[in-house]
Coordinates of C-alpha atoms in Angstrom, one line a residue:
M1 CA 191.5 65.0 110.2
K2 CA 190.2 67.8 108.3
T3 CA 192.4 67.4 105.2
M4 CA 190.6 63.5 105.2
S5 CA 187.6 65.0 105.8
W6 CA 188.1 67.0 102.8
L7 CA 189.2 64.4 100.7
G8 CA 185.9 62.2 101.9
E9 CA 183.7 65.2 101.1
G10 CA 185.5 65.5 97.4
A11 CA 184.9 62.0 96.6
S12 CA 181.7 62.2 97.7
K13 CA 180.7 65.0 95.7
V14 CA 182.7 63.7 92.4
A15 CA 180.7 60.4 93.2
K16 CA 177.3 62.1 93.2
A17 CA 178.2 64.5 90.4
E18 CA 179.6 61.7 88.1
W19 CA 177.9 58.3 89.4
P20 CA 176.0 58.0 85.4
T21 CA 179.7 58.4 83.7
L22 CA 181.0 55.0 86.3
L23 CA 178.0 53.1 85.5
L24 CA 178.9 53.4 82.3
W25 CA 182.4 52.9 82.6
S26 CA 181.9 50.0 84.4
F27 CA 179.6 48.3 81.2
L28 CA 182.0 49.0 78.7
L29 CA 184.9 47.7 81.1
S30 CA 183.7 44.5 82.0
P31 CA 184.2 41.7 79.4
L32 CA 187.9 43.0 79.6
M33 CA 187.6 42.9 83.4
V34 CA 185.5 39.8 83.7
R35 CA 188.0 38.0 81.4
L36 CA 190.9 38.9 83.6
L37 CA 189.2 38.3 87.3
A38 CA 188.2 34.5 85.2
D39 CA 191.0 33.6 83.6
C40 CA 193.0 31.7 86.1
R41 CA 195.5 30.3 83.5
C42 CA 196.4 33.2 81.5
S43 CA 199.9 33.6 80.4
K44 CA 202.4 35.2 82.6
T45 CA 201.8 38.3 83.5
D46 CA 200.7 39.6 80.0
L47 CA 201.9 43.1 79.3
L48 CA 199.1 43.3 76.5
V49 CA 196.4 43.1 79.2
F50 CA 198.1 46.4 81.0
Y51 CA 198.4 47.8 77.9
T52 CA 194.7 47.0 77.0
L53 CA 193.3 48.3 80.4
A54 CA 195.8 51.4 80.1
I55 CA 194.0 52.4 76.8
S56 CA 190.6 51.7 77.6
L57 CA 191.1 54.4 80.5
L58 CA 192.6 56.9 78.4
W59 CA 189.7 56.3 75.9
L60 CA 187.3 56.5 78.2
V61 CA 189.2 60.0 80.0
A62 CA 189.5 61.1 76.5
L63 CA 185.3 60.5 75.9
R64 CA 184.5 62.3 79.4
F65 CA 186.1 65.4 78.7
V66 CA 185.5 66.3 75.0
S67 CA 182.4 67.6 75.5
A68 CA 180.0 69.1 78.7
N69 CA 176.9 67.6 77.4
Q70 CA 178.0 63.4 78.1
F71 CA 174.3 62.4 77.2
K72 CA 175.2 63.5 73.8
V73 CA 178.4 61.5 73.5
H74 CA 177.1 58.6 75.2
V75 CA 174.2 58.5 73.0
F76 CA 176.3 58.5 69.9
L77 CA 178.1 56.0 71.2
L78 CA 175.4 53.3 71.6
P79 CA 177.1 50.9 68.9
F80 CA 179.8 50.1 71.0
Y81 CA 177.7 49.3 74.1
L82 CA 175.8 46.9 71.6
A83 CA 179.6 45.2 70.7
A84 CA 180.5 45.4 74.4
S85 CA 177.2 43.4 75.1
I86 CA 178.4 40.8 72.3
D87 CA 181.9 41.2 74.1
L88 CA 180.8 40.3 77.4
F89 CA 178.3 37.1 76.1
L90 CA 181.4 35.9 74.5
V91 CA 183.5 36.1 77.9
L92 CA 180.9 34.9 80.0
N93 CA 180.1 31.7 78.0
F94 CA 183.1 31.0 75.9
G95 CA 186.1 32.9 77.7
S96 CA 186.8 35.1 74.7
R97 CA 186.9 38.6 73.9
L98 CA 185.4 40.5 70.6
T99 CA 188.0 39.5 68.2
A100 CA 187.7 39.6 64.2
A101 CA 188.1 35.9 65.0
Y102 CA 184.5 35.7 66.2
L103 CA 183.5 38.9 63.8
F104 CA 185.0 36.9 60.7
I105 CA 183.2 33.6 61.6
G106 CA 179.7 35.8 61.8
L107 CA 180.5 37.7 59.0
T108 CA 181.1 34.2 56.7
N109 CA 178.5 32.0 58.4
Y110 CA 175.6 34.4 58.8
K111 CA 173.6 31.6 58.2
E112 CA 173.9 30.1 61.0
A113 CA 172.6 32.9 63.5
G114 CA 169.0 31.1 64.1
D115 CA 170.2 28.3 65.5
F116 CA 172.8 30.4 67.7
L117 CA 170.0 32.5 68.9
V118 CA 168.2 29.2 69.9
T119 CA 170.6 27.6 71.7
Y120 CA 172.1 30.9 73.7
W121 CA 168.9 33.0 74.5
H122 CA 169.0 32.8 77.5
S123 CA 172.5 34.2 78.1
I124 CA 171.8 36.7 75.6
A125 CA 168.5 37.6 77.6
I126 CA 170.4 38.1 80.4
V127 CA 173.3 40.2 79.0
L128 CA 171.1 42.4 77.3
L129 CA 169.1 42.8 80.5
V130 CA 172.1 43.6 82.2
F131 CA 172.7 46.4 78.9
A132 CA 169.1 48.1 79.5
L133 CA 169.3 48.6 83.5
C134 CA 173.5 50.3 82.8
Y135 CA 173.0 51.9 79.7
G136 CA 169.3 53.1 80.6
L137 CA 170.1 54.1 84.3
G138 CA 173.2 55.8 82.9
L139 CA 171.6 58.0 80.4
A140 CA 169.0 59.0 82.5
G141 CA 171.4 60.2 85.3
L142 CA 173.3 62.5 82.3
Y143 CA 169.8 63.6 81.0
G144 CA 169.7 67.3 81.3
R145 CA 173.4 67.5 83.1
R146 CA 176.3 69.7 82.2
L147 CA 179.5 68.0 83.3
Y148 CA 182.5 70.1 84.0
K149 CA 184.5 69.8 80.9
N150 CA 188.4 70.5 80.5
K151 CA 190.3 71.0 77.3
A152 CA 193.8 70.3 78.9
V153 CA 192.2 66.6 80.3
F154 CA 191.2 65.7 77.0
C155 CA 194.6 66.9 75.6
L156 CA 196.7 64.6 77.8
A157 CA 194.8 61.9 77.5
V158 CA 194.6 62.0 73.5
A159 CA 198.6 62.8 73.7
A160 CA 199.1 59.6 76.0
L161 CA 197.3 57.4 73.4
F162 CA 199.1 58.5 70.5
V163 CA 202.3 57.3 73.1
G164 CA 200.6 54.6 73.9
Y165 CA 200.0 53.3 70.1
G166 CA 203.3 54.4 69.1
A167 CA 205.1 52.3 71.8
Y168 CA 203.4 49.6 70.0
F169 CA 203.7 50.3 67.4
Y170 CA 207.7 50.6 67.8
K171 CA 208.3 47.2 69.3
T172 CA 206.0 45.7 66.4
V173 CA 208.1 47.5 63.5
K174 CA 211.0 46.4 65.6
L175 CA 209.4 42.3 64.8
N176 CA 208.3 42.6 61.5
S177 CA 209.5 45.7 60.0
F178 CA 208.0 48.6 58.6
G179 CA 204.9 48.5 56.7
K180 CA 201.4 46.3 56.4
S181 CA 201.8 43.8 58.9
A182 CA 202.9 46.1 61.2
V183 CA 200.1 48.1 60.9
L184 CA 197.9 45.2 61.2
D185 CA 199.5 43.6 64.1
L186 CA 198.5 46.9 65.9
V187 CA 195.2 46.9 65.0
A188 CA 194.8 43.2 66.0
K189 CA 196.5 43.7 69.6
D190 CA 194.2 46.5 69.9
Q191 CA 191.0 45.4 72.7
S192 CA 190.9 48.7 74.1
T193 CA 187.5 49.8 75.1
P194 CA 185.4 51.3 73.7
M195 CA 187.6 52.2 70.0
G196 CA 189.3 48.9 70.1
Y197 CA 186.2 47.1 68.4
L198 CA 186.5 49.6 65.2
S199 CA 190.1 47.9 65.4
Q200 CA 188.5 44.5 65.1
I201 CA 185.9 45.4 63.3
G202 CA 189.0 47.0 60.6
L203 CA 190.7 44.0 60.6
T204 CA 188.2 41.7 59.8
L205 CA 186.8 43.7 57.0
S206 CA 190.8 43.9 55.9
L207 CA 190.8 39.7 55.8
Y208 CA 187.7 39.4 54.5
T209 CA 188.5 42.1 51.3
E210 CA 191.6 40.6 50.7
S211 CA 190.2 36.8 50.5
K212 CA 186.9 37.7 50.0
I213 CA 186.8 35.6 46.4
Y214 CA 188.3 32.8 48.1
I215 CA 185.8 32.9 50.5
K216 CA 182.7 32.8 48.4
Q217 CA 184.4 29.9 46.2
R218 CA 185.0 28.2 49.4
L219 CA 181.4 28.9 50.7
E220 CA 180.0 27.5 47.5
S221 CA 182.2 25.0 46.7
E222 CA 180.9 21.3 47.7
V223 CA 182.7 18.5 49.4
K224 CA 182.0 15.1 46.8
I225 CA 182.1 12.3 49.2
T226 CA 181.7 9.2 46.6
A227 CA 181.7 6.4 49.5
I228 CA 182.2 5.6 53.0
S229 CA 183.3 2.5 53.9
K230 CA 181.2 0.0 56.2
D231 CA 184.2 -1.5 57.7
A232 CA 185.6 1.9 58.8
E233 CA 185.5 2.2 62.5
L234 CA 187.2 5.6 63.2
E235 CA 184.6 7.1 66.3
T236 CA 186.9 10.4 67.6
L237 CA 189.5 12.3 65.3
V238 CA 191.4 14.6 67.3
F239 CA 193.5 16.1 65.2
V240 CA 196.0 18.9 67.0
I241 CA 198.0 21.6 65.5
G242 CA 201.2 22.1 66.6
E243 CA 203.2 25.7 66.6
S244 CA 207.1 25.8 65.9
S245 CA 207.7 22.7 67.3
R246 CA 210.9 20.4 65.5
P247 CA 212.1 16.7 66.4
H248 CA 214.9 17.9 66.9
N249 CA 214.6 19.0 70.4
W250 CA 211.7 16.1 71.2
S251 CA 213.2 12.9 73.0
L252 CA 210.5 11.0 71.2
F253 CA 212.8 11.5 68.2
G254 CA 216.0 11.1 70.0
Y255 CA 216.3 14.4 72.1
H256 CA 218.9 13.9 74.9
N257 CA 216.3 16.2 77.4
E258 CA 213.2 14.1 78.5
T259 CA 210.9 16.9 77.1
T260 CA 208.6 14.3 76.5
P261 CA 208.0 11.8 78.8
N262 CA 204.3 10.7 78.4
L263 CA 204.8 10.3 74.9
D264 CA 207.9 7.7 75.2
K265 CA 206.3 5.5 77.3
A266 CA 202.7 5.7 75.3
S267 CA 202.0 2.7 73.4
G268 CA 200.1 3.1 70.0
V269 CA 202.2 6.0 68.7
F270 CA 203.4 6.0 65.5
K271 CA 206.0 8.6 64.9
F272 CA 207.8 10.4 61.6
N273 CA 211.2 10.9 62.2
S274 CA 211.1 12.4 59.0
M275 CA 208.7 14.7 58.3
C276 CA 208.7 18.3 56.8
T277 CA 206.5 21.2 56.9
T278 CA 205.5 22.5 53.1
A279 CA 205.9 26.1 54.1
P280 CA 208.5 27.4 57.1
Y281 CA 204.9 29.9 58.1
T282 CA 201.5 29.5 59.5
S283 CA 199.4 30.9 57.4
V284 CA 200.7 28.6 54.4
A285 CA 201.2 25.7 56.7
V286 CA 198.4 25.2 58.1
P287 CA 195.8 25.4 55.1
S288 CA 198.2 22.9 53.1
L289 CA 198.5 20.5 56.1
L290 CA 194.3 20.2 56.3
S291 CA 193.6 20.4 52.6
L292 CA 194.0 17.2 49.8
E293 CA 195.2 20.2 47.2
P294 CA 199.8 19.9 46.9
I295 CA 201.2 23.2 47.5
K296 CA 201.8 24.2 44.1
N297 CA 198.2 24.0 43.7
W298 CA 197.3 27.2 46.3
D299 CA 194.3 28.7 44.6
L300 CA 192.5 25.3 45.2
I301 CA 193.9 25.3 48.6
A302 CA 192.4 28.2 49.3
S303 CA 189.1 27.9 47.4
T304 CA 188.0 24.4 48.6
K305 CA 186.9 22.8 52.2
S306 CA 189.6 21.8 53.7
L307 CA 189.5 18.7 56.2
V308 CA 187.4 20.2 58.7
G309 CA 184.8 20.1 56.3
I310 CA 185.4 17.0 54.4
Y311 CA 184.7 15.6 58.1
R312 CA 181.5 17.3 58.7
A313 CA 180.5 16.5 54.8
A314 CA 181.2 12.4 56.2
G315 CA 178.7 13.3 59.3
Y316 CA 181.4 14.0 61.7
K317 CA 180.3 16.2 64.5
T318 CA 183.6 18.6 64.1
Y319 CA 184.8 21.3 66.2
W320 CA 187.6 23.3 66.2
L321 CA 189.5 24.5 69.5
S322 CA 192.3 27.4 69.3
S323 CA 194.4 29.1 71.8
Q324 CA 195.8 30.9 68.9
E325 CA 194.3 34.7 67.9
V326 CA 193.5 35.3 64.7
D327 CA 194.9 38.2 63.1
S328 CA 196.3 39.6 59.8
F329 CA 198.8 36.8 59.5
G330 CA 196.0 33.9 59.9
G331 CA 195.3 34.1 56.7
I332 CA 192.3 31.6 55.4
I333 CA 193.0 29.8 58.7
P334 CA 189.9 31.3 60.1
Q335 CA 187.9 30.2 56.8
M336 CA 188.8 26.5 57.8
A337 CA 187.7 26.9 61.5
A338 CA 184.4 28.5 60.0
E339 CA 183.5 25.3 58.5
A340 CA 183.4 23.1 61.9
E341 CA 180.0 23.3 63.7
N342 CA 181.3 24.4 66.7
R343 CA 184.1 26.6 67.5
Q344 CA 185.8 28.0 70.3
Y345 CA 189.1 30.4 70.9
F346 CA 190.8 30.9 73.8
E347 CA 193.1 33.9 73.6
R348 CA 196.1 34.8 75.8
S349 CA 196.0 31.5 77.6
Y350 CA 198.2 28.7 78.1
D351 CA 197.5 25.6 75.7
G352 CA 196.2 23.9 78.8
A353 CA 192.9 26.0 79.0
L354 CA 191.4 24.5 76.3
I355 CA 191.1 21.1 77.8
S356 CA 188.4 21.5 79.8
E357 CA 186.1 21.9 77.2
Y358 CA 187.5 19.2 75.3
E359 CA 186.7 17.1 78.2
K360 CA 182.8 18.1 77.8
I361 CA 182.8 17.3 74.2
I362 CA 184.4 13.6 74.5
Q363 CA 182.1 12.8 77.0
Q364 CA 179.1 14.0 75.2
G365 CA 180.3 12.0 71.9
G366 CA 177.9 9.5 72.5
A367 CA 176.7 7.7 69.3
Q368 CA 177.7 11.0 67.0
K369 CA 180.8 10.6 65.5
Q370 CA 183.6 13.2 66.3
A371 CA 186.6 15.2 64.7
I372 CA 188.0 17.7 66.8
F373 CA 190.8 20.2 65.5
I374 CA 192.6 21.6 68.1
H375 CA 195.3 24.5 66.9
I376 CA 197.7 25.3 69.8
K377 CA 200.8 28.0 70.4
G378 CA 202.9 25.1 71.2
S379 CA 206.5 26.2 71.1
H380 CA 205.6 30.3 69.3
F381 CA 208.1 32.5 70.2
E382 CA 208.5 33.7 73.3
Y383 CA 209.1 30.5 74.2
A384 CA 209.1 31.3 77.8
R385 CA 205.7 32.1 77.8
R386 CA 204.1 29.0 76.3
Y387 CA 204.3 27.5 79.5
P388 CA 203.4 27.4 83.4
S389 CA 206.2 27.8 85.6
E390 CA 205.4 24.5 87.0
F391 CA 206.3 23.5 83.9
A392 CA 210.3 25.3 83.6
K393 CA 212.2 21.9 84.8
F394 CA 214.9 23.1 82.4
K395 CA 217.4 25.4 83.0
P396 CA 220.2 26.8 81.3
A397 CA 223.7 25.6 81.5
T398 CA 225.2 28.9 80.9
D399 CA 224.1 32.5 80.8
S400 CA 224.4 32.5 77.1
T401 CA 221.4 33.9 75.2
K402 CA 221.6 30.0 73.1
D403 CA 221.2 28.3 76.2
R404 CA 218.1 30.6 77.9
I405 CA 216.5 30.0 74.5
T406 CA 217.0 26.0 74.4
A407 CA 215.8 25.9 77.7
D408 CA 212.5 28.0 77.4
Y409 CA 211.7 25.8 74.2
D410 CA 212.7 22.3 75.8
N411 CA 210.4 23.5 78.3
S412 CA 207.6 24.6 76.4
V413 CA 207.8 21.2 74.2
L414 CA 207.3 19.6 78.0
Y415 CA 204.3 21.5 78.2
T416 CA 203.0 20.3 74.6
D417 CA 204.1 16.7 75.9
W418 CA 201.5 17.3 78.7
L419 CA 198.8 18.7 77.1
L420 CA 198.6 15.5 74.5
G421 CA 199.1 13.1 77.2
V422 CA 196.2 14.8 78.7
L423 CA 193.9 14.5 75.8
I424 CA 195.2 10.8 74.9
D425 CA 194.1 9.7 78.3
Q426 CA 191.0 11.3 77.8
L427 CA 190.5 8.9 74.5
K428 CA 191.1 6.4 76.5
A429 CA 188.4 7.1 78.9
S430 CA 185.9 7.0 75.9
Q431 CA 186.8 3.9 75.1
R432 CA 185.7 5.1 71.7
K433 CA 187.5 3.7 68.4
S434 CA 190.5 6.8 68.6
L435 CA 193.0 8.8 66.6
L436 CA 195.2 11.5 67.6
V437 CA 197.1 13.3 64.8
Y438 CA 199.9 15.5 65.8
A439 CA 201.6 17.8 63.5
S440 CA 203.4 21.3 63.9
D441 CA 202.9 23.5 61.3
H442 CA 207.3 24.3 60.5
G443 CA 209.9 23.6 62.7
E444 CA 212.0 26.5 64.4
N445 CA 215.6 28.0 64.2
L446 CA 217.2 28.1 67.9
L447 CA 220.9 29.7 67.0
D448 CA 222.1 26.3 66.1
D449 CA 225.0 27.1 64.4
N450 CA 227.0 30.4 63.1
R451 CA 224.5 31.4 61.0
N452 CA 222.8 32.4 64.4
L453 CA 218.9 32.3 63.1
L454 CA 216.1 32.6 65.6
G455 CA 212.8 31.6 63.8
H456 CA 211.5 30.3 61.2
G457 CA 210.3 32.3 57.7
M458 CA 214.6 30.9 56.4
G459 CA 213.2 27.3 55.0
N460 CA 216.5 25.5 56.3
E461 CA 216.4 22.2 58.3
Y462 CA 215.5 23.2 61.3
D463 CA 212.4 25.5 60.5
L464 CA 211.0 23.0 57.6
S465 CA 211.8 19.6 59.9
V466 CA 208.6 19.0 61.9
A467 CA 207.6 16.9 65.1
A468 CA 204.9 14.6 63.6
F469 CA 203.1 11.6 65.1
I470 CA 200.0 9.4 65.2
W471 CA 198.6 7.6 67.9
G472 CA 195.9 5.0 67.8
S473 CA 193.7 3.4 70.8
D474 CA 194.0 -0.4 71.4
N475 CA 190.6 -1.6 71.0
W476 CA 190.6 -1.4 67.1
S477 CA 189.4 -4.6 65.4
K478 CA 192.4 -7.0 64.2
P479 CA 192.3 -5.6 60.7
Q480 CA 192.1 -2.3 61.2
W481 CA 194.7 -2.0 63.8
Q482 CA 197.0 -4.5 61.3
K483 CA 196.4 -1.9 58.7
L484 CA 197.7 1.1 61.2
Q485 CA 201.0 -0.9 61.7
K486 CA 201.8 -0.2 58.1
L487 CA 202.7 3.2 59.8
K488 CA 206.0 2.2 61.5
G489 CA 207.2 1.0 58.3
R490 CA 206.8 4.9 57.6
E491 CA 208.8 6.0 60.5
G492 CA 212.0 6.4 58.6
Q493 CA 210.9 7.5 55.3
R494 CA 210.5 11.1 54.5
A495 CA 207.6 12.7 54.2
S496 CA 205.3 15.8 54.0
I497 CA 202.6 17.1 56.6
S498 CA 200.4 16.9 53.0
S499 CA 200.0 13.3 53.2
L500 CA 197.9 13.6 56.6
P501 CA 195.2 14.5 55.0
H502 CA 195.0 11.5 52.7
T503 CA 196.6 9.1 55.2
L504 CA 193.5 10.1 57.1
L505 CA 190.9 9.4 54.6
N506 CA 192.1 5.9 54.2
I507 CA 191.4 5.4 57.7
S508 CA 188.0 7.3 57.6
G509 CA 187.1 4.9 54.5
I510 CA 186.1 7.7 53.3
S511 CA 186.8 8.2 49.2
M512 CA 186.5 11.5 47.1
P513 CA 188.1 13.2 44.3
G514 CA 191.2 14.5 45.5
Y515 CA 192.7 11.7 47.0
D516 CA 196.1 10.7 46.0
S517 CA 197.2 7.1 47.1
T518 CA 200.7 8.2 46.4
Q519 CA 200.4 10.7 49.2
D520 CA 199.0 8.0 51.8
L521 CA 201.4 6.7 54.1
L522 CA 198.9 3.5 54.5
S523 CA 199.0 2.9 50.8
N524 CA 201.7 0.5 48.9
D525 CA 201.8 3.3 46.3
F526 CA 203.2 5.9 48.8
V527 CA 206.2 7.9 47.3
S528 CA 208.4 9.6 49.5
S529 CA 208.4 13.2 49.4
R530 CA 211.0 15.6 48.7
C531 CA 209.5 18.2 50.7
P532 CA 209.0 21.0 48.3
H533 CA 207.6 24.2 49.9
Q534 CA 206.3 27.6 49.9
L535 CA 209.4 30.1 50.6
A536 CA 208.7 33.8 50.1
S537 CA 206.0 34.0 47.2
G538 CA 207.9 31.3 45.0
Y539 CA 207.0 27.3 44.7
V540 CA 210.2 25.6 45.4
P541 CA 209.6 22.2 44.3
S542 CA 213.4 20.5 44.6
F543 CA 214.2 21.5 48.1
D544 CA 215.7 18.6 49.7
F545 CA 217.1 18.6 53.3
D546 CA 219.2 15.8 55.5
V547 CA 216.9 15.8 59.0
K548 CA 219.6 16.5 61.9
R549 CA 219.2 16.0 65.7
V550 CA 221.3 18.6 67.9
A551 CA 221.5 18.9 71.2
A552 CA 222.2 21.7 73.3
D553 CA 225.3 21.5 74.6

């Protein structure tokens, strides 16, 4: 009993002495904790979350014991508290942390700040009030106090930070090799409090500096639409950008496992059995997928408005929803996202986390035309982390690595099929003339043969072949529906993802420079693609392959 009493008295004394610090800590940690508690649809136990929490606590301990004058320390930390306020606002309103994604958008779209403040001023005011109370009371409690300082604890905390960051960097180097990409990946994943804000700012500046010429050119470029056909009926376009999804493992394309049950039975689906990407990696493929320019004209892809900006200029209300994180591997993708009027990110969540926001957008459509661009994680490695446990339908036939990987990959495709089914059902319910376009950025190698290749970036029949289709609602006029029926004739023809933007301009009745009828799947001038692609740093115009359908034995 005496021991318990002594411990109680000790805890009481610590609380009495440290309450201002604990109050300030609670505010700094609030974005991380609110996100952790509120995100019920987050991925399976994410070690990165615990890593971030541990690093945050180590930073706070180090700052606590670096000086006895904590009042001065926290005055110096004012910019970090302001960053935490913005972070908390984003978590409460958008479910996302303050990452390079939002910093990049703010840096390149600062002119929209006025409209943003008008829309969210109530929420901003509440967060600022909470900040003022916590920060004001905390500083008042620290003023004039000399707290216990311990160099040993400070040194231990700093040493633990070196070990923590070092361990993650070692893991990154193993995956990406030693170099700039490994450093940027470490920085991108650092969302700790409070110093992680410096990491995100640094990453944003790195991305901005590397592409500032393109950014300037993109911002200054104009979409020159010459005409919009009065016969165009498209009211809602949903463009889903998949990730690492190859047709070999979709039952829609003949795979033996029923991985796409919703799409298999859906009417209005026009599939492309022989579609290939323009590059076996995301940062090149996605910009190409959303550009009218051919892959060999990369400078123009990077410096001119994408399909997002084109639809915005054509009078569509544009949205960008993404479950992908923006990091050093995103390249100019954040700039394309910034062309949309509304953007929202759902980091470290299953793809299904964006459904509620998608439903709101569809329901608010009214008479306004909509173009919704959705960038999902799909089947990105690690495959087992891309779907909830209830979608673990397929089990490995043996204990081999190949069978385990294939089962996990198949389950990720099953989850993507469920997501696409939900998106299509919402479009049906809206009774608007709608199209849903799905195309993966690239495919994936799954230890398919004696080469034992896993992942993408190789440039072969597995990571250049992509799953792709177009779905149309059943309420189009007869002439427009007959026009869409031409897509059936393209089912077996070889096509590139770069054909999709030209095809969509035709469907939308948009005429503008850059449109190429030979790339348009609805045009009689269409020419089958030989699937040129970017591999490493060179343009390879003559690469060709036979699309293979393989089954996991």
